Short mmCIF file of C-alpha atoms in Angstrom, two decimals:
data_model
loop_
_atom_site.label_atom_id
_atom_site.label_comp_id
_atom_site.label_asym_id
_atom_site.label_seq_id
_atom_site.Cartn_x
_atom_site.Cartn_y
_atom_site.Cartn_z
CA MET A 1 -23.00 24.84 -50.00
CA VAL A 2 -23.81 28.61 -50.86
CA GLU A 3 -22.45 31.10 -48.44
CA LYS A 4 -25.10 33.09 -46.66
CA THR A 5 -24.39 36.99 -47.65
CA ASP A 6 -27.09 37.80 -44.87
CA PRO A 7 -27.07 35.65 -41.99
CA GLN A 8 -29.95 37.67 -40.16
CA GLY A 9 -32.14 38.01 -43.01
CA THR A 10 -32.70 41.63 -42.36
CA LEU A 11 -31.84 43.44 -45.77
CA PRO A 12 -34.06 42.83 -49.17
CA ARG A 13 -32.55 40.97 -51.64
CA GLY A 14 -32.33 43.94 -53.69
CA VAL A 15 -29.95 45.96 -51.56
CA LEU A 16 -27.55 42.84 -51.60
CA GLN A 17 -27.80 42.25 -55.38
CA ALA A 18 -27.01 46.44 -55.59
CA TRP A 19 -23.76 45.50 -53.84
CA GLY A 20 -23.01 42.63 -55.68
CA GLN A 21 -23.59 40.57 -52.74
CA ASP A 22 -26.35 37.65 -54.15
CA LYS A 23 -26.63 35.21 -56.69
CA PRO A 24 -29.42 33.98 -58.53
CA GLN A 25 -31.47 31.41 -56.71
CA THR A 26 -30.49 27.97 -57.52
CA ARG A 27 -33.53 26.07 -59.35
CA PRO A 28 -33.78 23.28 -61.76
CA GLY A 29 -33.45 24.39 -65.27
CA PRO A 30 -31.15 25.93 -67.89
CA LYS A 31 -28.00 27.36 -66.85
CA ALA A 32 -28.64 31.36 -65.72
CA MET A 33 -27.72 33.43 -68.85
CA LEU A 34 -28.86 36.83 -67.17
CA SER A 35 -27.17 39.36 -64.78
CA ILE A 36 -28.56 41.83 -62.68
CA ALA A 37 -26.84 44.57 -64.63
CA GLY A 38 -28.32 43.62 -67.66
CA ILE A 39 -31.86 43.09 -66.16
CA ALA A 40 -31.15 46.62 -65.00
CA ALA A 41 -30.02 48.15 -68.10
CA SER A 42 -33.19 46.68 -69.87
CA ALA A 43 -35.75 48.08 -67.16
CA ILE A 44 -33.91 51.49 -67.40
CA SER A 45 -34.31 51.31 -71.17
CA LEU A 46 -38.02 50.65 -70.79
CA ALA A 47 -38.72 53.17 -68.28
CA ASP A 48 -36.83 56.39 -70.38
CA SER A 49 -39.65 55.20 -73.03
CA ASP A 50 -42.69 54.50 -70.98
CA GLY A 51 -42.34 55.88 -67.32
CA ALA A 52 -41.80 53.98 -64.17
CA GLU A 53 -45.32 52.65 -64.82
CA ALA A 54 -44.49 50.32 -67.23
CA LEU A 55 -41.72 48.80 -65.05
CA SER A 56 -42.98 44.86 -64.31
CA LEU A 57 -41.18 41.65 -64.37
CA GLY A 58 -43.30 40.50 -67.23
CA ARG A 59 -42.38 43.54 -69.42
CA ILE A 60 -38.74 43.10 -68.74
CA ALA A 61 -38.79 39.74 -68.90
CA GLU A 62 -40.42 40.08 -72.70
CA ARG A 63 -37.67 42.34 -73.30
CA LEU A 64 -35.02 40.15 -72.46
CA GLY A 65 -36.64 37.15 -74.30
CA VAL A 66 -37.29 34.95 -71.23
CA THR A 67 -40.31 33.73 -69.50
CA ALA A 68 -41.29 35.77 -66.07
CA ASN A 69 -40.87 32.60 -64.20
CA ALA A 70 -36.93 32.64 -65.43
CA LEU A 71 -36.54 36.19 -64.35
CA TYR A 72 -37.58 35.44 -60.87
CA ARG A 73 -34.48 33.50 -60.72
CA TYR A 74 -32.82 36.87 -60.26
CA VAL A 75 -35.22 39.13 -58.80
CA ASP A 76 -37.52 38.18 -55.97
CA SER A 77 -40.16 41.20 -56.14
CA ARG A 78 -41.20 44.56 -57.93
CA ASP A 79 -39.50 46.22 -54.50
CA ASP A 80 -36.14 44.74 -55.39
CA LEU A 81 -36.48 45.74 -58.84
CA ASP A 82 -36.98 49.24 -57.97
CA VAL A 83 -34.07 49.29 -55.71
CA ILE A 84 -31.57 47.78 -58.35
CA VAL A 85 -33.13 49.94 -61.05
CA HIS A 86 -33.13 53.25 -59.18
CA ASP A 87 -29.67 52.84 -58.07
CA GLN A 88 -28.27 51.81 -61.44
CA ALA A 89 -30.01 54.82 -63.14
CA LEU A 90 -29.08 57.25 -60.21
CA GLY A 91 -25.25 56.31 -60.57
CA ALA A 92 -22.49 57.58 -58.57
CA PRO A 93 -21.78 61.32 -57.95
CA ALA A 94 -19.18 62.69 -60.04
CA GLY A 95 -18.18 66.04 -61.44
CA ILE A 96 -19.75 68.10 -58.71
CA GLY A 97 -17.83 71.40 -58.09
CA PRO A 98 -16.91 72.10 -54.60
CA GLY A 99 -18.47 75.45 -54.16
CA GLU A 100 -17.00 78.50 -52.38
CA ASP A 101 -18.63 77.39 -49.22
CA TRP A 102 -20.55 74.64 -47.48
CA ALA A 103 -24.12 76.04 -48.72
CA SER A 104 -22.76 76.59 -52.30
CA ALA A 105 -21.23 73.20 -52.27
CA ALA A 106 -24.50 71.79 -51.11
CA ALA A 107 -25.98 73.80 -54.13
CA ALA A 108 -23.95 72.43 -56.53
CA TRP A 109 -24.76 68.94 -55.37
CA CYS A 110 -28.48 69.57 -55.64
CA ARG A 111 -28.26 70.92 -59.30
CA ALA A 112 -26.29 67.89 -59.94
CA LEU A 113 -28.84 65.40 -58.49
CA ARG A 114 -31.63 67.53 -60.56
CA GLN A 115 -29.56 66.53 -63.81
CA ARG A 116 -30.09 62.88 -62.94
CA TYR A 117 -33.48 63.09 -62.59
CA GLU A 118 -34.04 65.12 -65.80
CA ARG A 119 -31.85 62.53 -67.58
CA HIS A 120 -34.60 59.95 -66.08
CA PRO A 121 -37.73 61.82 -65.36
CA TRP A 122 -39.17 58.65 -64.10
CA LEU A 123 -36.87 58.23 -61.01
CA SER A 124 -38.87 60.52 -58.83
CA ASP A 125 -41.82 57.85 -59.06
CA VAL A 126 -39.76 54.95 -58.16
CA ARG A 127 -40.80 53.73 -54.59
CA ILE A 128 -37.72 53.40 -52.53
CA ARG A 129 -38.35 52.24 -49.13
CA ILE A 130 -34.67 51.69 -47.82
CA PRO A 131 -31.92 53.95 -49.79
CA PHE A 132 -29.12 51.52 -48.56
CA ALA A 133 -27.91 50.86 -52.11
CA PRO A 134 -24.24 52.15 -52.79
CA ASN A 135 -25.01 54.81 -55.44
CA ALA A 136 -27.59 56.33 -53.35
CA LEU A 137 -25.47 55.99 -50.14
CA ALA A 138 -22.54 57.77 -52.31
CA TRP A 139 -24.75 60.91 -52.84
CA LEU A 140 -25.65 61.10 -49.42
CA ASP A 141 -22.31 60.82 -47.98
CA ASN A 142 -21.11 63.13 -50.81
CA LEU A 143 -23.51 65.61 -49.67
CA LEU A 144 -22.69 64.99 -45.79
CA GLU A 145 -18.84 65.84 -46.37
CA ARG A 146 -20.24 69.19 -48.03
CA LEU A 147 -22.41 69.78 -45.14
CA GLU A 148 -19.37 69.13 -42.47
CA PRO A 149 -18.08 72.78 -42.66
CA SER A 150 -21.30 74.12 -41.42
CA GLY A 151 -21.03 73.27 -37.86
CA MET A 152 -24.11 71.20 -37.78
CA THR A 153 -24.50 68.35 -35.34
CA GLY A 154 -24.22 64.87 -37.13
CA ARG A 155 -28.30 64.39 -36.92
CA GLN A 156 -28.86 68.14 -38.05
CA ALA A 157 -26.47 67.47 -41.19
CA LEU A 158 -28.69 63.88 -41.85
CA GLN A 159 -31.93 66.02 -41.32
CA ALA A 160 -30.38 68.49 -43.69
CA ALA A 161 -29.68 65.87 -46.38
CA GLY A 162 -33.02 64.36 -46.13
CA LEU A 163 -34.30 68.11 -46.65
CA LEU A 164 -32.42 68.79 -49.53
CA ASP A 165 -32.67 65.38 -51.53
CA GLY A 166 -36.37 65.55 -50.92
CA TYR A 167 -36.98 68.97 -52.37
CA VAL A 168 -35.08 67.83 -55.26
CA ARG A 169 -36.92 64.79 -55.72
CA ALA A 170 -40.22 66.72 -55.41
CA ARG A 171 -39.22 69.46 -57.83
CA ALA A 172 -38.15 67.06 -60.60
CA GLY A 173 -41.42 65.43 -60.36
CA ALA A 174 -43.34 68.76 -60.58
CA GLU A 175 -41.09 70.00 -63.56
CA ARG A 176 -41.55 66.57 -65.49
CA ASP A 177 -45.64 66.85 -64.78
CA VAL A 178 -45.76 70.42 -65.71
CA ALA A 179 -43.63 69.76 -69.01
CA ARG A 180 -45.56 67.08 -70.05
CA GLU A 181 -47.69 67.86 -73.42
CA GLY A 182 -51.26 68.17 -72.35
CA SER A 183 -50.74 67.69 -68.60
CA SER A 184 -52.19 71.20 -67.56
CA ALA A 185 -55.23 73.54 -68.56
CA ASP A 186 -55.06 77.34 -69.43
CA PRO A 187 -55.53 79.44 -66.39
CA GLU A 188 -56.85 82.11 -68.39
CA ALA A 189 -59.35 80.04 -70.55
CA LEU A 190 -60.40 78.69 -66.72
CA VAL A 191 -61.01 82.37 -65.68
CA ASP A 192 -63.09 82.78 -68.77
CA HIS A 193 -64.99 79.91 -68.29
CA ILE A 194 -65.89 80.69 -64.95
CA GLY A 195 -66.26 84.28 -65.57
CA VAL A 196 -63.66 86.86 -64.65
CA HIS A 197 -65.92 88.72 -61.85
CA ARG A 198 -67.13 85.58 -60.10
CA PHE A 199 -63.17 83.98 -60.57
CA SER A 200 -62.03 86.99 -59.09
CA ALA A 201 -64.49 87.25 -56.18
CA ARG A 202 -63.69 83.92 -54.77
CA LEU A 203 -59.84 83.76 -55.80
CA PRO A 204 -58.85 87.70 -55.84
CA ARG A 205 -55.12 86.71 -55.15
CA VAL A 206 -54.70 83.70 -57.54
CA SER A 207 -57.01 85.88 -59.92
CA ALA A 208 -54.23 88.82 -59.64
CA LEU A 209 -51.43 86.18 -60.27
CA ILE A 210 -52.96 84.87 -63.40
CA SER A 211 -53.65 88.36 -64.80
CA ASP A 212 -50.21 89.12 -64.38
CA GLY A 213 -49.21 86.10 -66.39
CA HIS A 214 -47.19 84.16 -63.35
CA PHE A 215 -49.02 81.01 -64.29
CA ARG A 216 -48.06 80.90 -68.37
CA GLN A 217 -45.26 79.15 -69.35
CA ALA A 218 -44.82 77.41 -65.97
CA ALA A 219 -41.90 75.21 -67.52
CA ALA A 220 -40.00 77.92 -68.56
CA GLY A 221 -39.51 79.51 -65.20
CA ALA A 222 -38.72 76.01 -63.85
CA ASP A 223 -34.90 76.86 -62.95
CA GLU A 224 -35.67 80.40 -61.48
CA ASP A 225 -38.46 78.18 -59.17
CA PHE A 226 -35.81 75.64 -58.32
CA GLU A 227 -33.24 78.36 -57.25
CA PHE A 228 -35.64 80.41 -55.40
CA GLY A 229 -36.69 76.85 -53.04
CA LEU A 230 -33.09 75.88 -53.10
CA GLU A 231 -31.73 79.30 -51.45
CA ALA A 232 -34.75 79.45 -49.46
CA ILE A 233 -33.91 76.07 -48.04
CA LEU A 234 -30.16 77.03 -47.60
CA ASN A 235 -30.78 80.34 -46.00
CA GLY A 236 -33.02 78.45 -43.46
CA LEU A 237 -30.21 76.00 -42.81
CA ARG A 238 -27.71 79.02 -42.35
CA ARG A 239 -29.70 79.97 -39.47
CA LEU A 240 -29.89 76.77 -37.85
CA PRO A 241 -29.10 76.77 -34.29
CA ARG A 242 -26.02 74.51 -33.74
CA HIS A 243 -26.36 72.76 -30.48
CA ASP A 244 -23.27 70.69 -29.05
CA ALA A 245 -21.54 70.82 -32.59
CA GLY A 246 -18.23 70.51 -31.23
CA PRO A 247 -14.92 72.29 -33.09
CA ARG A 248 -16.26 73.53 -36.73
CA LYS A 249 -14.26 72.44 -39.73
CA SER A 250 -13.05 75.07 -41.56
#
Protein backbone atom coordinates (compact mmCIF):
# COMPACT_ATOMS: atom_id res chain seq x y z
CA MET A 1 0.00 0.00 0.00
CA VAL A 2 1.31 3.46 -0.94
CA GLU A 3 1.14 5.98 1.88
CA LYS A 4 -0.86 9.07 1.06
CA THR A 5 1.25 12.21 1.28
CA ASP A 6 -1.63 14.66 0.90
CA PRO A 7 -4.83 13.09 2.28
CA GLN A 8 -6.96 16.15 1.51
CA GLY A 9 -5.70 16.44 -2.05
CA THR A 10 -5.13 20.16 -1.56
CA LEU A 11 -1.50 20.40 -2.69
CA PRO A 12 -0.31 20.19 -6.29
CA ARG A 13 1.89 17.20 -6.92
CA GLY A 14 4.75 19.47 -7.97
CA VAL A 15 4.81 21.07 -4.51
CA LEU A 16 4.95 17.67 -2.83
CA GLN A 17 7.73 16.60 -5.19
CA ALA A 18 9.73 19.74 -4.43
CA TRP A 19 9.59 18.72 -0.76
CA GLY A 20 10.52 15.12 -1.57
CA GLN A 21 7.11 13.90 -0.42
CA ASP A 22 5.92 12.16 -3.58
CA LYS A 23 6.84 9.06 -5.53
CA PRO A 24 6.45 8.26 -9.25
CA GLN A 25 3.03 6.94 -10.13
CA THR A 26 2.81 3.16 -10.20
CA ARG A 27 2.16 2.05 -13.77
CA PRO A 28 2.76 -1.16 -15.66
CA GLY A 29 6.05 -1.25 -17.50
CA PRO A 30 9.80 -1.02 -16.83
CA LYS A 31 11.09 -0.01 -13.42
CA ALA A 32 11.31 3.73 -12.87
CA MET A 33 14.80 4.94 -13.83
CA LEU A 34 14.54 8.72 -13.57
CA SER A 35 14.51 11.08 -10.60
CA ILE A 36 12.89 14.45 -9.97
CA ALA A 37 16.33 15.97 -9.43
CA GLY A 38 17.55 14.61 -12.76
CA ILE A 39 14.46 15.83 -14.58
CA ALA A 40 14.87 19.28 -13.02
CA ALA A 41 18.56 19.44 -13.95
CA SER A 42 17.79 18.57 -17.57
CA ALA A 43 15.00 21.16 -17.68
CA ILE A 44 17.24 23.87 -16.20
CA SER A 45 19.95 23.13 -18.77
CA LEU A 46 17.36 23.37 -21.54
CA ALA A 47 15.96 26.67 -20.23
CA ASP A 48 19.46 28.13 -19.79
CA SER A 49 20.15 27.53 -23.47
CA ASP A 50 16.72 28.15 -25.03
CA GLY A 51 14.66 30.09 -22.48
CA ALA A 52 11.53 29.26 -20.50
CA GLU A 53 9.47 28.97 -23.69
CA ALA A 54 11.45 25.82 -24.53
CA LEU A 55 10.32 24.01 -21.40
CA SER A 56 7.94 21.22 -22.31
CA LEU A 57 7.59 17.65 -21.14
CA GLY A 58 8.18 16.50 -24.71
CA ARG A 59 11.51 18.26 -25.13
CA ILE A 60 12.73 17.25 -21.69
CA ALA A 61 11.78 13.65 -22.35
CA GLU A 62 13.76 13.80 -25.60
CA ARG A 63 16.83 15.11 -23.78
CA LEU A 64 16.52 12.32 -21.21
CA GLY A 65 16.08 9.66 -23.88
CA VAL A 66 12.61 8.57 -22.80
CA THR A 67 9.12 8.98 -24.18
CA ALA A 68 6.79 11.71 -23.01
CA ASN A 69 4.50 9.03 -21.60
CA ALA A 70 7.36 7.70 -19.51
CA LEU A 71 7.99 11.19 -18.12
CA TYR A 72 4.36 11.44 -17.02
CA ARG A 73 5.15 8.80 -14.41
CA TYR A 74 7.10 11.52 -12.63
CA VAL A 75 5.50 14.85 -13.62
CA ASP A 76 1.76 15.26 -14.07
CA SER A 77 1.67 18.61 -15.85
CA ARG A 78 3.56 21.68 -17.00
CA ASP A 79 2.42 23.49 -13.82
CA ASP A 80 4.08 20.82 -11.68
CA LEU A 81 7.20 21.01 -13.84
CA ASP A 82 7.36 24.79 -13.36
CA VAL A 83 7.22 24.45 -9.56
CA ILE A 84 10.01 21.88 -9.49
CA VAL A 85 12.28 23.60 -12.00
CA HIS A 86 11.81 27.07 -10.53
CA ASP A 87 12.66 25.91 -7.03
CA GLN A 88 15.71 23.94 -8.13
CA ALA A 89 17.07 26.82 -10.20
CA LEU A 90 16.34 29.36 -7.46
CA GLY A 91 18.24 27.35 -4.87
CA ALA A 92 18.41 28.13 -1.17
CA PRO A 93 19.51 31.57 0.05
CA ALA A 94 23.16 31.55 1.04
CA GLY A 95 26.04 33.95 1.60
CA ILE A 96 23.86 37.06 1.97
CA GLY A 97 25.40 39.81 4.11
CA PRO A 98 23.51 40.85 7.26
CA GLY A 99 23.41 44.61 6.63
CA GLU A 100 23.81 47.45 9.14
CA ASP A 101 20.08 47.78 9.76
CA TRP A 102 16.88 46.09 8.58
CA ALA A 103 16.69 48.16 5.38
CA SER A 104 20.26 47.44 4.30
CA ALA A 105 19.74 43.78 5.22
CA ALA A 106 16.64 43.68 3.00
CA ALA A 107 18.60 45.41 0.23
CA ALA A 108 21.31 42.74 0.46
CA TRP A 109 18.58 40.10 0.11
CA CYS A 110 17.24 41.80 -3.03
CA ARG A 111 20.68 41.99 -4.60
CA ALA A 112 21.31 38.31 -3.90
CA LEU A 113 17.98 37.35 -5.45
CA ARG A 114 18.78 39.49 -8.48
CA GLN A 115 21.99 37.52 -8.93
CA ARG A 116 19.98 34.29 -9.04
CA TYR A 117 17.87 35.76 -11.83
CA GLU A 118 21.03 36.84 -13.65
CA ARG A 119 22.32 33.27 -13.40
CA HIS A 120 19.07 31.95 -14.89
CA PRO A 121 17.51 34.85 -16.86
CA TRP A 122 14.44 32.77 -17.75
CA LEU A 123 13.37 32.42 -14.11
CA SER A 124 11.24 35.55 -14.23
CA ASP A 125 9.16 33.94 -17.00
CA VAL A 126 8.27 30.78 -15.09
CA ARG A 127 4.66 30.71 -13.95
CA ILE A 128 4.40 29.95 -10.23
CA ARG A 129 0.88 29.98 -8.86
CA ILE A 130 1.68 28.65 -5.38
CA PRO A 131 5.22 29.53 -4.19
CA PHE A 132 5.18 26.90 -1.42
CA ALA A 133 8.25 24.98 -2.54
CA PRO A 134 11.11 24.75 -0.01
CA ASN A 135 13.65 27.09 -1.59
CA ALA A 136 11.07 29.76 -2.37
CA LEU A 137 9.85 29.65 1.22
CA ALA A 138 13.43 29.72 2.52
CA TRP A 139 13.99 32.98 0.64
CA LEU A 140 10.78 34.38 2.10
CA ASP A 141 11.69 33.32 5.62
CA ASN A 142 15.15 34.87 5.24
CA LEU A 143 13.64 38.19 4.17
CA LEU A 144 11.03 38.16 6.93
CA GLU A 145 13.82 37.68 9.46
CA ARG A 146 15.58 40.73 8.03
CA LEU A 147 12.40 42.79 8.29
CA GLU A 148 11.68 41.88 11.93
CA PRO A 149 13.64 44.79 13.47
CA SER A 150 11.59 47.27 11.41
CA GLY A 151 8.62 46.99 13.78
CA MET A 152 6.23 46.07 10.99
CA THR A 153 3.29 43.86 11.82
CA GLY A 154 3.32 40.35 10.43
CA ARG A 155 0.89 41.38 7.71
CA GLN A 156 2.96 44.45 6.80
CA ALA A 157 6.15 42.39 6.66
CA LEU A 158 4.50 39.88 4.32
CA GLN A 159 3.24 42.72 2.11
CA ALA A 160 6.71 44.31 2.10
CA ALA A 161 8.27 40.96 1.19
CA GLY A 162 5.87 40.57 -1.71
CA LEU A 163 6.67 44.09 -2.89
CA LEU A 164 10.44 43.55 -2.77
CA ASP A 165 10.29 40.11 -4.36
CA GLY A 166 8.00 41.39 -7.12
CA TYR A 167 10.30 44.35 -7.78
CA VAL A 168 13.37 42.13 -8.18
CA ARG A 169 11.49 39.73 -10.44
CA ALA A 170 10.11 42.53 -12.65
CA ARG A 171 13.46 44.30 -12.91
CA ALA A 172 15.23 41.05 -13.77
CA GLY A 173 12.84 40.40 -16.64
CA ALA A 174 13.15 43.96 -17.91
CA GLU A 175 16.95 43.93 -17.72
CA ARG A 176 17.11 40.64 -19.60
CA ASP A 177 14.84 41.92 -22.35
CA VAL A 178 16.81 45.16 -22.76
CA ALA A 179 20.13 43.30 -22.85
CA ARG A 180 18.86 40.82 -25.44
CA GLU A 181 20.55 41.49 -28.80
CA GLY A 182 18.27 43.25 -31.26
CA SER A 183 15.53 43.62 -28.67
CA SER A 184 15.00 47.37 -28.95
CA ALA A 185 15.08 50.11 -31.56
CA ASP A 186 17.32 53.15 -31.58
CA PRO A 187 15.24 56.00 -30.09
CA GLU A 188 17.23 58.64 -31.92
CA ALA A 189 16.60 56.89 -35.23
CA LEU A 190 12.90 56.89 -34.37
CA VAL A 191 12.99 60.65 -33.77
CA ASP A 192 14.78 61.21 -37.07
CA HIS A 193 12.29 59.02 -38.91
CA ILE A 194 9.24 60.79 -37.53
CA GLY A 195 10.86 64.20 -37.61
CA VAL A 196 12.44 66.04 -34.70
CA HIS A 197 9.89 68.83 -34.62
CA ARG A 198 6.86 66.54 -34.95
CA PHE A 199 8.20 64.18 -32.30
CA SER A 200 9.06 66.95 -29.82
CA ALA A 201 5.70 68.63 -30.41
CA ARG A 202 3.81 65.45 -29.48
CA LEU A 203 6.16 64.17 -26.78
CA PRO A 204 8.25 67.08 -25.52
CA ARG A 205 9.43 65.50 -22.27
CA VAL A 206 10.37 62.17 -23.84
CA SER A 207 12.06 64.02 -26.68
CA ALA A 208 14.17 65.99 -24.20
CA LEU A 209 15.27 62.81 -22.43
CA ILE A 210 16.22 61.20 -25.75
CA SER A 211 18.17 64.30 -26.77
CA ASP A 212 20.06 64.20 -23.46
CA GLY A 213 21.05 60.58 -24.12
CA HIS A 214 19.07 58.99 -21.28
CA PHE A 215 17.71 56.26 -23.55
CA ARG A 216 21.11 55.22 -24.86
CA GLN A 217 22.71 52.01 -23.58
CA ALA A 218 19.94 51.18 -21.16
CA ALA A 219 21.67 47.94 -20.19
CA ALA A 220 24.73 49.88 -19.02
CA GLY A 221 22.61 51.72 -16.47
CA ALA A 222 20.84 48.62 -15.17
CA ASP A 223 22.63 48.61 -11.80
CA GLU A 224 21.93 52.29 -11.20
CA ASP A 225 18.28 51.88 -12.17
CA PHE A 226 17.91 48.84 -9.91
CA GLU A 227 19.39 50.65 -6.93
CA PHE A 228 17.21 53.71 -7.55
CA GLY A 229 14.03 51.66 -7.47
CA LEU A 230 15.17 49.60 -4.50
CA GLU A 231 16.01 52.69 -2.44
CA ALA A 232 12.67 54.28 -3.35
CA ILE A 233 10.81 51.21 -2.08
CA LEU A 234 12.86 51.00 1.12
CA ASN A 235 12.37 54.70 1.81
CA GLY A 236 8.64 54.16 1.52
CA LEU A 237 8.80 51.19 3.89
CA ARG A 238 10.78 53.26 6.40
CA ARG A 239 7.91 55.75 6.52
CA LEU A 240 5.22 53.09 6.77
CA PRO A 241 3.01 53.58 9.85
CA ARG A 242 3.35 50.70 12.30
CA HIS A 243 -0.05 49.72 13.70
CA ASP A 244 -0.28 47.33 16.63
CA ALA A 245 3.24 46.22 15.98
CA GLY A 246 3.94 45.46 19.63
CA PRO A 247 7.50 45.63 21.03
CA ARG A 248 10.10 46.29 18.37
CA LYS A 249 13.08 44.02 18.09
CA SER A 250 16.44 45.69 18.17
